[in-house]
Every structure is written in structure tokens, then in C-alpha cells.
XYZ file of C-alpha atoms in Angstrom:
525
model
C 32.703 -39.069 87.833
C 32.581 -36.656 84.744
C 29.903 -34.875 82.763
C 31.915 -35.909 79.391
C 30.596 -38.575 77.600
C 34.161 -39.272 76.941
C 34.279 -40.397 80.542
C 31.035 -42.155 80.874
C 32.192 -45.501 81.461
C 35.330 -44.543 83.519
C 35.624 -46.356 86.727
C 35.417 -46.909 89.228
C 39.134 -48.011 89.150
C 40.867 -50.644 91.143
C 44.213 -49.290 92.451
C 45.682 -45.763 91.994
C 44.415 -43.773 88.937
C 46.575 -40.796 87.885
C 43.688 -38.579 86.973
C 40.887 -39.557 89.559
C 40.993 -39.507 93.318
C 38.576 -41.511 95.555
C 36.166 -38.567 95.403
C 37.198 -35.953 92.547
C 39.807 -35.198 89.868
C 43.066 -34.793 91.196
C 44.258 -31.317 91.412
C 47.223 -31.435 88.861
C 44.716 -32.793 86.408
C 42.027 -30.228 86.857
C 42.716 -28.353 83.509
C 43.280 -31.538 81.356
C 39.909 -32.916 82.477
C 38.096 -29.724 81.839
C 39.702 -29.189 78.521
C 38.479 -32.828 77.582
C 34.877 -32.175 79.054
C 34.686 -29.149 76.575
C 35.682 -31.253 73.450
C 32.960 -33.507 72.059
C 34.192 -37.041 70.941
C 34.296 -36.262 67.338
C 36.754 -33.527 67.825
C 39.099 -35.709 70.346
C 39.244 -38.308 67.587
C 39.989 -35.763 65.007
C 42.810 -34.513 66.919
C 43.905 -38.080 67.859
C 43.783 -39.060 64.110
C 46.118 -36.051 63.256
C 48.533 -36.921 65.782
C 48.820 -40.484 64.512
C 49.197 -39.190 61.045
C 51.788 -36.856 61.980
C 53.784 -39.718 63.642
C 53.444 -41.727 60.499
C 54.535 -38.895 58.270
C 57.662 -38.208 60.204
C 58.467 -41.804 60.414
C 58.331 -42.288 64.235
C 58.256 -46.145 64.436
C 59.205 -49.106 66.424
C 60.231 -52.603 64.804
C 58.887 -56.044 65.573
C 60.470 -58.741 63.431
C 61.549 -56.519 60.840
C 58.477 -55.001 60.314
C 58.442 -51.023 60.865
C 55.099 -49.746 62.726
C 53.723 -46.404 63.689
C 54.165 -45.778 67.403
C 51.141 -45.408 69.152
C 50.766 -42.116 71.148
C 47.737 -41.478 73.094
C 46.259 -37.864 73.159
C 45.594 -37.715 76.805
C 48.859 -36.514 78.636
C 50.149 -38.110 81.956
C 51.190 -35.422 84.463
C 53.356 -35.724 87.479
C 53.329 -32.983 90.516
C 56.663 -31.544 91.419
C 56.700 -33.025 94.911
C 56.427 -36.440 93.344
C 59.106 -36.037 90.817
C 61.520 -34.907 93.041
C 61.376 -38.204 94.783
C 61.650 -39.934 91.480
C 64.637 -37.725 90.437
C 66.477 -38.104 93.638
C 65.660 -41.819 93.617
C 66.839 -42.552 90.012
C 70.123 -40.712 91.017
C 70.728 -42.633 93.968
C 70.100 -45.867 92.138
C 72.569 -44.901 89.322
C 75.454 -43.975 91.541
C 75.001 -47.137 93.656
C 75.017 -49.225 90.405
C 78.143 -47.426 89.055
C 79.965 -48.282 92.408
C 78.812 -51.836 92.070
C 80.261 -52.162 88.368
C 83.464 -50.726 89.409
C 83.752 -53.021 92.639
C 82.603 -56.353 90.613
C 84.966 -55.692 87.898
C 87.853 -54.373 90.193
C 88.582 -55.386 93.922
C 85.436 -57.249 94.472
C 84.946 -56.055 98.041
C 81.210 -56.717 98.068
C 81.996 -60.598 97.917
C 84.380 -60.478 100.738
C 81.845 -58.098 103.091
C 79.270 -60.712 102.054
C 76.728 -57.997 100.355
C 76.232 -60.421 97.245
C 77.123 -64.042 96.757
C 79.997 -64.141 94.396
C 77.732 -67.144 92.771
C 75.004 -64.532 91.860
C 77.853 -62.535 89.744
C 79.788 -65.307 88.048
C 76.692 -67.078 86.924
C 74.919 -63.988 85.118
C 75.245 -64.381 81.306
C 76.213 -60.961 81.132
C 79.167 -60.843 83.276
C 82.517 -60.566 81.335
C 85.435 -61.101 82.605
C 87.201 -59.826 79.456
C 86.924 -56.121 80.790
C 88.004 -57.109 84.517
C 90.180 -54.401 85.774
C 89.650 -51.842 82.831
C 88.959 -48.318 84.196
C 86.840 -45.560 82.254
C 88.663 -42.397 81.461
C 86.309 -40.608 83.836
C 84.990 -43.235 86.146
C 81.860 -43.540 84.404
C 80.251 -46.826 83.079
C 76.523 -46.020 82.901
C 76.362 -42.926 80.886
C 72.987 -43.704 79.983
C 70.363 -45.311 82.170
C 66.347 -46.131 82.110
C 64.823 -47.199 85.597
C 61.689 -48.602 85.138
C 59.206 -47.188 87.744
C 55.354 -48.411 88.601
C 52.986 -47.131 90.870
C 51.530 -49.244 93.320
C 48.145 -49.213 94.791
C 48.819 -46.594 97.285
C 50.235 -44.374 94.492
C 54.006 -44.760 95.681
C 56.649 -45.336 92.863
C 58.376 -48.535 93.141
C 61.472 -49.826 90.880
C 60.529 -52.564 88.446
C 63.935 -53.064 86.753
C 67.005 -51.167 85.736
C 68.157 -50.712 82.236
C 71.911 -49.756 82.357
C 73.139 -51.545 79.003
C 71.722 -49.802 76.030
C 68.283 -48.509 77.238
C 66.010 -47.273 74.457
C 62.909 -44.972 74.360
C 64.141 -41.554 74.952
C 63.415 -40.587 71.389
C 59.688 -41.183 71.990
C 59.974 -38.627 75.249
C 61.261 -36.428 72.794
C 58.951 -36.773 69.984
C 56.126 -37.166 71.933
C 56.433 -33.861 73.421
C 56.512 -32.547 70.004
C 53.672 -34.052 68.805
C 51.336 -33.486 71.564
C 51.990 -29.504 72.025
C 50.941 -29.270 68.518
C 47.895 -31.461 69.052
C 46.589 -29.667 72.252
C 48.412 -26.453 72.207
C 45.919 -24.519 74.249
C 46.070 -27.241 76.991
C 49.963 -27.045 76.581
C 50.422 -23.094 77.185
C 47.879 -23.732 80.431
C 50.632 -25.693 82.166
C 54.332 -24.853 83.620
C 55.767 -28.256 82.085
C 59.416 -28.969 82.438
C 61.162 -29.151 79.261
C 62.628 -32.464 77.385
C 64.516 -31.041 74.657
C 67.725 -30.406 76.454
C 68.242 -34.362 76.615
C 70.646 -34.492 73.566
C 72.814 -31.557 74.895
C 73.179 -33.240 78.320
C 74.225 -36.612 76.461
C 76.875 -34.947 74.073
C 78.385 -32.949 77.059
C 78.328 -36.578 79.029
C 80.029 -38.278 76.089
C 82.451 -35.676 75.713
C 83.409 -35.950 79.080
C 83.971 -39.733 78.756
C 86.965 -38.874 76.209
C 90.273 -40.510 76.697
C 92.871 -38.617 78.722
C 94.319 -36.015 76.849
C 91.688 -35.618 74.117
C 90.214 -32.012 74.379
C 87.999 -32.037 71.276
C 86.798 -35.777 70.876
C 84.991 -37.146 68.058
C 82.177 -38.848 69.398
C 79.999 -41.420 67.019
C 76.654 -43.322 67.497
C 77.084 -46.908 66.691
C 74.144 -48.585 65.336
C 73.496 -51.862 64.279
C 71.539 -50.887 61.149
C 68.156 -50.069 59.465
C 66.820 -53.294 60.408
C 67.254 -52.803 64.323
C 63.731 -51.972 65.948
C 65.430 -48.747 67.587
C 67.191 -47.299 64.364
C 64.621 -44.271 64.413
C 65.975 -43.525 67.894
C 69.702 -43.956 66.934
C 69.391 -41.519 63.847
C 67.310 -38.962 65.764
C 70.129 -38.847 68.494
C 72.958 -38.468 66.024
C 71.269 -35.666 64.211
C 70.153 -33.641 67.363
C 73.948 -33.951 68.816
C 75.170 -33.273 65.494
C 77.543 -36.265 65.648
C 78.245 -39.421 62.923
C 75.716 -42.133 62.887
C 77.839 -45.169 61.993
C 77.625 -49.076 61.485
C 80.310 -51.538 62.680
C 81.539 -51.652 58.910
C 82.313 -48.014 58.944
C 84.851 -48.278 61.802
C 88.249 -49.997 61.788
C 90.858 -50.705 64.710
C 94.298 -49.787 63.579
C 97.399 -50.176 66.292
C 94.977 -50.327 68.739
C 93.155 -46.930 67.775
C 89.628 -46.907 66.303
C 89.139 -45.049 63.238
C 86.444 -43.882 60.869
C 86.107 -44.072 57.044
C 85.421 -40.510 55.715
C 85.489 -38.938 52.253
C 88.918 -37.433 53.682
C 90.400 -40.682 54.743
C 90.530 -42.357 58.303
C 89.576 -40.275 61.228
C 90.249 -40.781 64.746
C 87.103 -41.688 66.902
C 87.484 -41.156 70.699
C 83.864 -41.898 72.105
C 81.211 -44.609 70.788
C 78.090 -44.253 72.000
C 77.039 -47.825 71.168
C 73.643 -49.138 70.446
C 74.999 -52.589 69.862
C 75.130 -55.377 72.501
C 77.972 -56.993 73.854
C 77.670 -60.184 71.985
C 77.859 -58.316 68.887
C 80.199 -55.644 69.490
C 83.613 -57.294 68.873
C 83.716 -60.379 67.055
C 87.181 -61.105 68.405
C 86.137 -61.122 71.937
C 82.171 -62.152 71.666
C 80.383 -63.669 68.900
C 82.919 -64.629 66.076
C 79.834 -64.456 63.602
C 78.967 -60.962 64.286
C 78.163 -58.729 61.256
C 77.305 -55.673 63.185
C 80.723 -55.058 65.541
C 84.262 -54.009 65.079
C 87.206 -56.371 65.373
C 89.559 -54.894 67.978
C 87.227 -52.669 69.707
C 87.397 -54.324 73.197
C 91.215 -53.981 72.932
C 91.380 -50.421 71.933
C 89.158 -49.387 74.961
C 91.412 -51.388 77.309
C 94.376 -49.475 75.771
C 92.794 -46.399 76.554
C 92.543 -45.004 73.042
C 88.599 -45.053 73.090
C 85.709 -45.185 75.367
C 82.827 -47.463 74.998
C 79.463 -45.990 76.132
C 77.874 -47.652 78.044
C 80.687 -49.857 79.040
C 80.993 -53.513 78.113
C 79.899 -55.730 80.917
C 77.309 -53.456 82.546
C 74.727 -56.107 81.782
C 75.500 -57.882 85.240
C 73.754 -55.156 86.592
C 70.193 -55.522 84.609
C 70.217 -58.935 85.685
C 66.711 -59.327 87.390
C 68.477 -61.263 90.229
C 70.973 -58.642 91.175
C 67.955 -56.274 91.454
C 67.072 -57.991 94.252
C 70.282 -56.773 95.812
C 70.151 -53.186 94.912
C 68.538 -51.831 98.132
C 71.653 -53.659 99.916
C 73.997 -51.871 97.522
C 72.662 -48.848 98.348
C 73.257 -49.057 101.900
C 76.757 -50.480 101.374
C 78.170 -47.895 98.718
C 76.176 -44.838 99.819
C 75.463 -45.386 103.514
C 71.845 -44.373 102.690
C 68.463 -46.027 102.790
C 66.397 -46.312 99.124
C 64.433 -43.795 98.194
C 62.686 -45.798 95.795
C 61.745 -49.241 96.735
C 61.747 -52.290 94.872
C 58.955 -54.685 94.282
C 59.022 -57.669 96.464
C 60.746 -60.173 94.933
C 61.337 -64.105 95.429
C 64.608 -65.528 94.204
C 64.033 -68.804 93.132
C 67.581 -69.816 93.307
C 67.271 -70.005 96.986
C 65.606 -73.465 97.977
C 63.198 -72.085 100.605
C 62.168 -68.979 98.354
C 61.616 -71.138 95.342
C 59.438 -73.941 97.450
C 57.173 -70.861 98.655
C 56.695 -69.721 95.461
C 56.192 -72.798 93.651
C 53.049 -73.488 96.126
C 51.357 -70.318 94.520
C 52.489 -69.963 90.875
C 49.058 -69.227 90.161
C 49.309 -65.979 92.260
C 52.562 -64.335 91.292
C 54.162 -63.172 87.957
C 57.546 -65.099 87.055
C 60.404 -63.245 84.992
C 63.367 -64.671 83.161
C 66.215 -62.776 84.958
C 67.746 -61.724 81.592
C 64.520 -61.114 79.706
C 63.629 -57.706 78.180
C 60.601 -56.380 76.246
C 58.382 -58.322 78.344
C 59.348 -61.645 76.972
C 59.113 -64.788 78.664
C 57.030 -63.280 81.620
C 54.549 -65.173 82.957
C 51.246 -63.842 84.705
C 50.072 -66.658 87.022
C 46.436 -65.642 87.312
C 46.205 -65.461 83.646
C 48.037 -68.437 82.793
C 46.435 -72.100 82.041
C 47.147 -75.048 84.277
C 49.412 -76.639 81.677
C 51.446 -73.677 81.219
C 51.868 -73.270 84.795
C 53.009 -76.907 84.901
C 55.415 -76.335 82.070
C 56.715 -73.242 83.997
C 57.091 -75.250 87.280
C 59.479 -77.754 85.062
C 61.534 -74.815 83.955
C 62.007 -73.249 87.207
C 63.179 -76.417 88.644
C 65.536 -77.247 85.714
C 67.236 -73.603 86.516
C 65.912 -71.625 89.205
C 68.609 -69.046 89.140
C 67.182 -68.044 85.835
C 63.833 -66.888 87.556
C 62.250 -64.666 89.934
C 58.992 -64.177 91.144
C 56.990 -61.179 92.011
C 53.440 -60.429 93.364
C 50.810 -59.343 90.716
C 50.853 -55.411 91.179
C 47.976 -53.471 89.771
C 49.867 -50.851 87.996
C 48.192 -47.252 88.076
C 45.753 -46.393 85.270
C 45.686 -43.496 83.487
C 42.762 -42.036 81.126
C 43.518 -43.239 77.469
C 41.390 -43.130 74.342
C 40.236 -46.287 73.102
C 37.536 -47.289 70.596
C 34.629 -46.887 73.211
C 35.807 -43.532 74.619
C 38.384 -42.505 77.363
C 38.983 -45.304 79.729
C 41.673 -46.371 82.410
C 44.659 -48.490 81.363
C 47.614 -49.479 83.153
C 50.893 -47.392 82.921
C 54.352 -47.705 84.046
C 57.304 -44.947 83.542
C 60.951 -45.218 82.328
C 62.960 -42.073 83.466
C 66.055 -41.604 81.730
C 69.243 -40.540 83.472
C 72.837 -39.369 82.243
C 75.638 -39.350 83.950
C 78.734 -37.272 83.022
C 81.020 -38.086 86.043
C 80.353 -34.771 88.023
C 76.270 -35.567 88.113
C 73.718 -37.449 87.066
C 70.805 -35.461 84.846
C 67.453 -37.105 85.171
C 65.308 -35.783 82.376
C 62.082 -34.297 83.548
C 59.083 -37.094 82.647
C 60.848 -39.919 80.721
C 58.496 -42.495 79.030
C 54.781 -43.473 79.938
C 54.110 -46.728 78.353
C 50.505 -47.773 78.404
C 48.885 -51.202 77.828
C 46.212 -50.505 75.560
C 44.203 -53.634 75.471
C 41.660 -53.772 78.521
C 43.237 -55.268 81.773
C 46.614 -55.938 80.354
C 49.650 -55.420 82.761
C 52.470 -55.903 79.983
C 52.957 -52.335 78.709
C 55.080 -53.268 75.623
C 54.179 -52.077 72.097
C 54.899 -55.507 70.888
C 51.828 -56.882 73.134
C 49.798 -53.964 72.092
C 51.245 -51.054 73.708
C 51.629 -47.519 73.127
C 52.806 -44.412 74.992
C 51.885 -41.010 76.544
C 53.840 -37.396 76.771
C 54.535 -37.238 80.305
C 54.404 -33.748 81.765
C 56.354 -33.040 85.127
C 54.994 -29.825 86.571
C 57.547 -27.376 87.450
C 57.858 -25.608 90.823
C 56.386 -22.049 91.245
C 59.756 -20.464 91.021
C 61.261 -22.304 88.103
C 61.796 -20.683 84.972
C 60.304 -22.571 81.655
C 61.437 -21.657 78.178
C 58.273 -20.514 76.375
C 58.677 -23.070 73.569
C 60.809 -26.324 73.110
C 61.193 -27.345 69.605
C 62.705 -30.855 68.774
C 64.310 -31.397 65.252
C 62.617 -34.412 64.044
C 64.360 -36.860 61.830
C 63.232 -39.657 59.540
C 64.346 -43.206 59.900
C 66.463 -42.702 56.797
C 68.036 -39.568 58.132
C 71.520 -39.294 59.951
C 74.978 -38.465 58.908
C 76.820 -39.964 56.389
C 80.498 -41.151 57.039
C 81.948 -43.019 53.812
C 80.674 -46.428 53.703
C 83.003 -49.363 54.265
C 83.854 -51.869 51.999
C 81.204 -52.705 49.746
C 79.093 -55.848 51.048
C 75.731 -57.223 50.391
C 73.249 -56.501 53.301
C 72.834 -60.292 54.139
C 70.307 -62.331 55.851
C 72.666 -62.823 58.699
C 73.259 -58.966 59.284
C 69.179 -58.540 58.899
C 68.895 -61.372 61.784
C 71.403 -60.117 64.060
C 69.908 -56.593 64.091
C 66.597 -58.031 64.862
C 67.315 -60.288 67.550
C 69.980 -58.077 69.692
C 68.875 -58.801 73.371
C 69.105 -54.955 74.226
C 66.688 -53.064 76.063
C 64.699 -51.830 72.986
C 61.689 -50.269 74.897
C 58.862 -50.392 72.799
C 59.290 -54.168 71.746
């Protein structure tokens, strides 16, 4: 397949490989393949080690159980052709718009129930459906300001949606830092390709957040609300605050006064109009959700209901993240947009349905079972890799609470060349494109985050399971202008802006635990 010893043991690959077609290197990868063919293994590993050292020095990390670890970035990029990206971009935009209309409906008139599109029981039994925000109207109609739609490529090379993330999706910081790091590690290769930039994400996000300001506010104060330094995505919170030029705050830095949210500063209390929150619903407001939350702001939900502050993403979005609701999204697209889905779902069994449950339980050893409110790969059981005792236990759990599970066939994710200990080998990858909705348009960041499962044969790509990432290069159309350079202002995990701290309190064990256990869509974990 290749003259380079780095590729000596590469292939044949079952399923779709991003670089290699059935008979030759795919046209989009020819220059990448040639570049690695001209390097010996020692040179590639030196560049890879330099890449890893750069990430470690700059504090590009993810957290697992409170421990900060360097984030693995592979030296071989993933390329997506312009035509393929067009489909992804249009499909993600379509999905976001349909889910926006769904959330407006489900927290409003509920017409989808009357029309039989989704059973009411599916919604009211979701742990992330919050009646407290029923009939709350966001200022510009946007609830999903930021989304991350997880995609895979099946054996035919077709993109399919694996899940939707519209609560507090994480991972975009790695898209930005990956590009900066890999362009330095492979400068000659980077200049040989017309790659669409990712450096404009923060600008698009800030524009969307400012557009979401309450009525009558022409120059809004926007902040990023972080759970704190012990949260696994804190690096991202700090990076986004820095690149948007806004304050990074914790719950104790904010206070509600007469239905308004104020920020403590060295000049006294300052009004806050838009909060890009990276705190889960359960911890956001101890007056409405968990009373023991040490991370939130008492009174925040009431301030939002009064129309004095916008919470982005909106409270209650998690009902659209529910993996059972995922099975209805194609119907939602047809119902709200009167269009056929551009990106197909993965075939899925709803185990709350008796007939589908019986069918799935008869072939558990052939399926993948997922908890409907799980994230980060937690709770997933891959039938062919599970023992008999694990499958027996799973069967009992499904029968005990069938609504809590879905089942899907085992899909062999596409593979991409990845540098591992014994050379460049095929490893499974997925893709999370990020979208920003400003009320007028849905901007889809060209590329998104490619996660790679580094252990051989592994299908779960999360970093807590030994995964890493790749820089994702979306090829530009021939007539599309590309900036000569794109630079990302990196920020260490200790950086960020510094509002006046709130009342002096100890960083208690409770606060640390709450920061770590948030059930947000923290991408790498």
C-alpha cells in the first residue's frame, strides 16, 4: 500500500479508510501521504514528540477525576473534501434548526404532541426536561447558541449522526489549538493545502452571544461562567474567555439583585446581560435545582424569566440531547422544516417499546447499548466485547428501566492513519462539528474535532478510554479565498480574566466534587 516503512503494516482495513481507497491513496490525501513517505520514522517521531511537548508546555489538558493530563494530538491530519463538507455543513445546520423549533414547541404550545410526532411520555420522562422554564421566551428566539453534533462515517463512507449535544458541548478549544500546533509541526505540508480556517470561531461565538442580549441592551456585558479549575473543560473555558475578550467568572463572582444579575468588580457591581454558562442545569441555580450546589448563582433562573439576562445555552436543552429523542429527530426535521434529513441517523432500537426491546434482547451480543442520558462514553456496552455475565447483568438493567436504554448495531467507524508505537496504523475516528446560532444564521465551524481511538480495535474514542484527537482539515473550494495564516492566542489553564473575587470561601471538597461530576458533554472525557 505504501513504500514508506511507516505504513508497512497498514491494512487491509475493514470498512472505510480516510486515506486509502480500495486500490490507491485517495486524491485528497496524495500530498499528505507523499510527505510522510519522504520522512523516515525517526523524523516523524521527533516532530510528534515536539508536538506533544508543545501541548504540555502550553497547558492544553483535559481532566479525569480531577487529574490534569496532556491531550494527545496525532501528527497525521484528517482531511475532508469540500463536497463532503458541504453535506456535513448543510446537515448540521438543518439539524440545529429542527431542534430549535422542537425546544420552542416542547416548552411552549406542545403542538408536536397533538400531532402525534413524539409521545408526550418520551419528553416528560426525560431527566433533562425542566418544567420550570416552560413558556420562557429567549430574547432572539435562540436556545441552542452552541451545538456539537457527533458524526461517524459508515462502511460506505457516508456520514451519519451518532448523537446531538446542545446542552454545554465541549471540545472546540482543541479544534483551535490543534490547528495552531499542527501547522507549526508540519509547516511545509500545511502550506501545500488550501485549508479552511478555524480561527474565526471565537468571533462568531461572541457575535451570537451579543445578539442574544435582552431587549433594549445595545452594548451587553457577556461573561463565561465556569464551574472552576477542577472541571475537566476548564482549559477551554479560559481559552474562550480570553479569545472573546470577556470575563471568566465563577458562580461566587455573580449575585442577583432585584431580578438582575450583577458581577463583582473592583469598581463595584456591574450588570451582566448574557451568560455563556459551562455549568450544568443541576448546578446552575440552587433555588431551582440542586440546593447543595456550590457552583451556581441563586436567583439566576428567575432573572432569566424576568428578561434581564440571557443564559446560553438555554436551561432545559438537555431534553434534546436525550438519546431516545435522538431517534425522533428525522421525524422532527420533516415535521418542522418539511425537508428530508440530509444526514441519516444510525439505526436504533427504542427499548421502551416492547416489540423492539424483545428483538434487541434476543441479540444483545451483537448490539451496542447506550444509556439515554449518558455522555463521555460512560455506560456504553459493546455486545461483541462483553462477557456473558456482563450481558446478563445488562439484560436485568434493561428490563428494570427500559426507557433508559437504546440499542444500535455495531458500526465499524471509519479509520484514519495514526502514529502509534509500531508505526502508522489505522485507528477508528469520529467527528464533532461545532455550530453557532445567532438567530439569523447557523455558522458551522469548518472541521470540528476528530477524536481517535488509539488502542487497536477500540470503538470508543473518548480520551478517558485512551483516545486522542486529530487536526481536521476541510479543503476549500478552488474559488474560496483563504487567509495566509491563522493564529490562535493560546492561554494556559491558569489564565483568564479576573473579576473581583466574591466573598472569601475555602475551596471545599464539595465544590471540587461538583466541578468534576457535572454531567455535561465534556468531549474528551
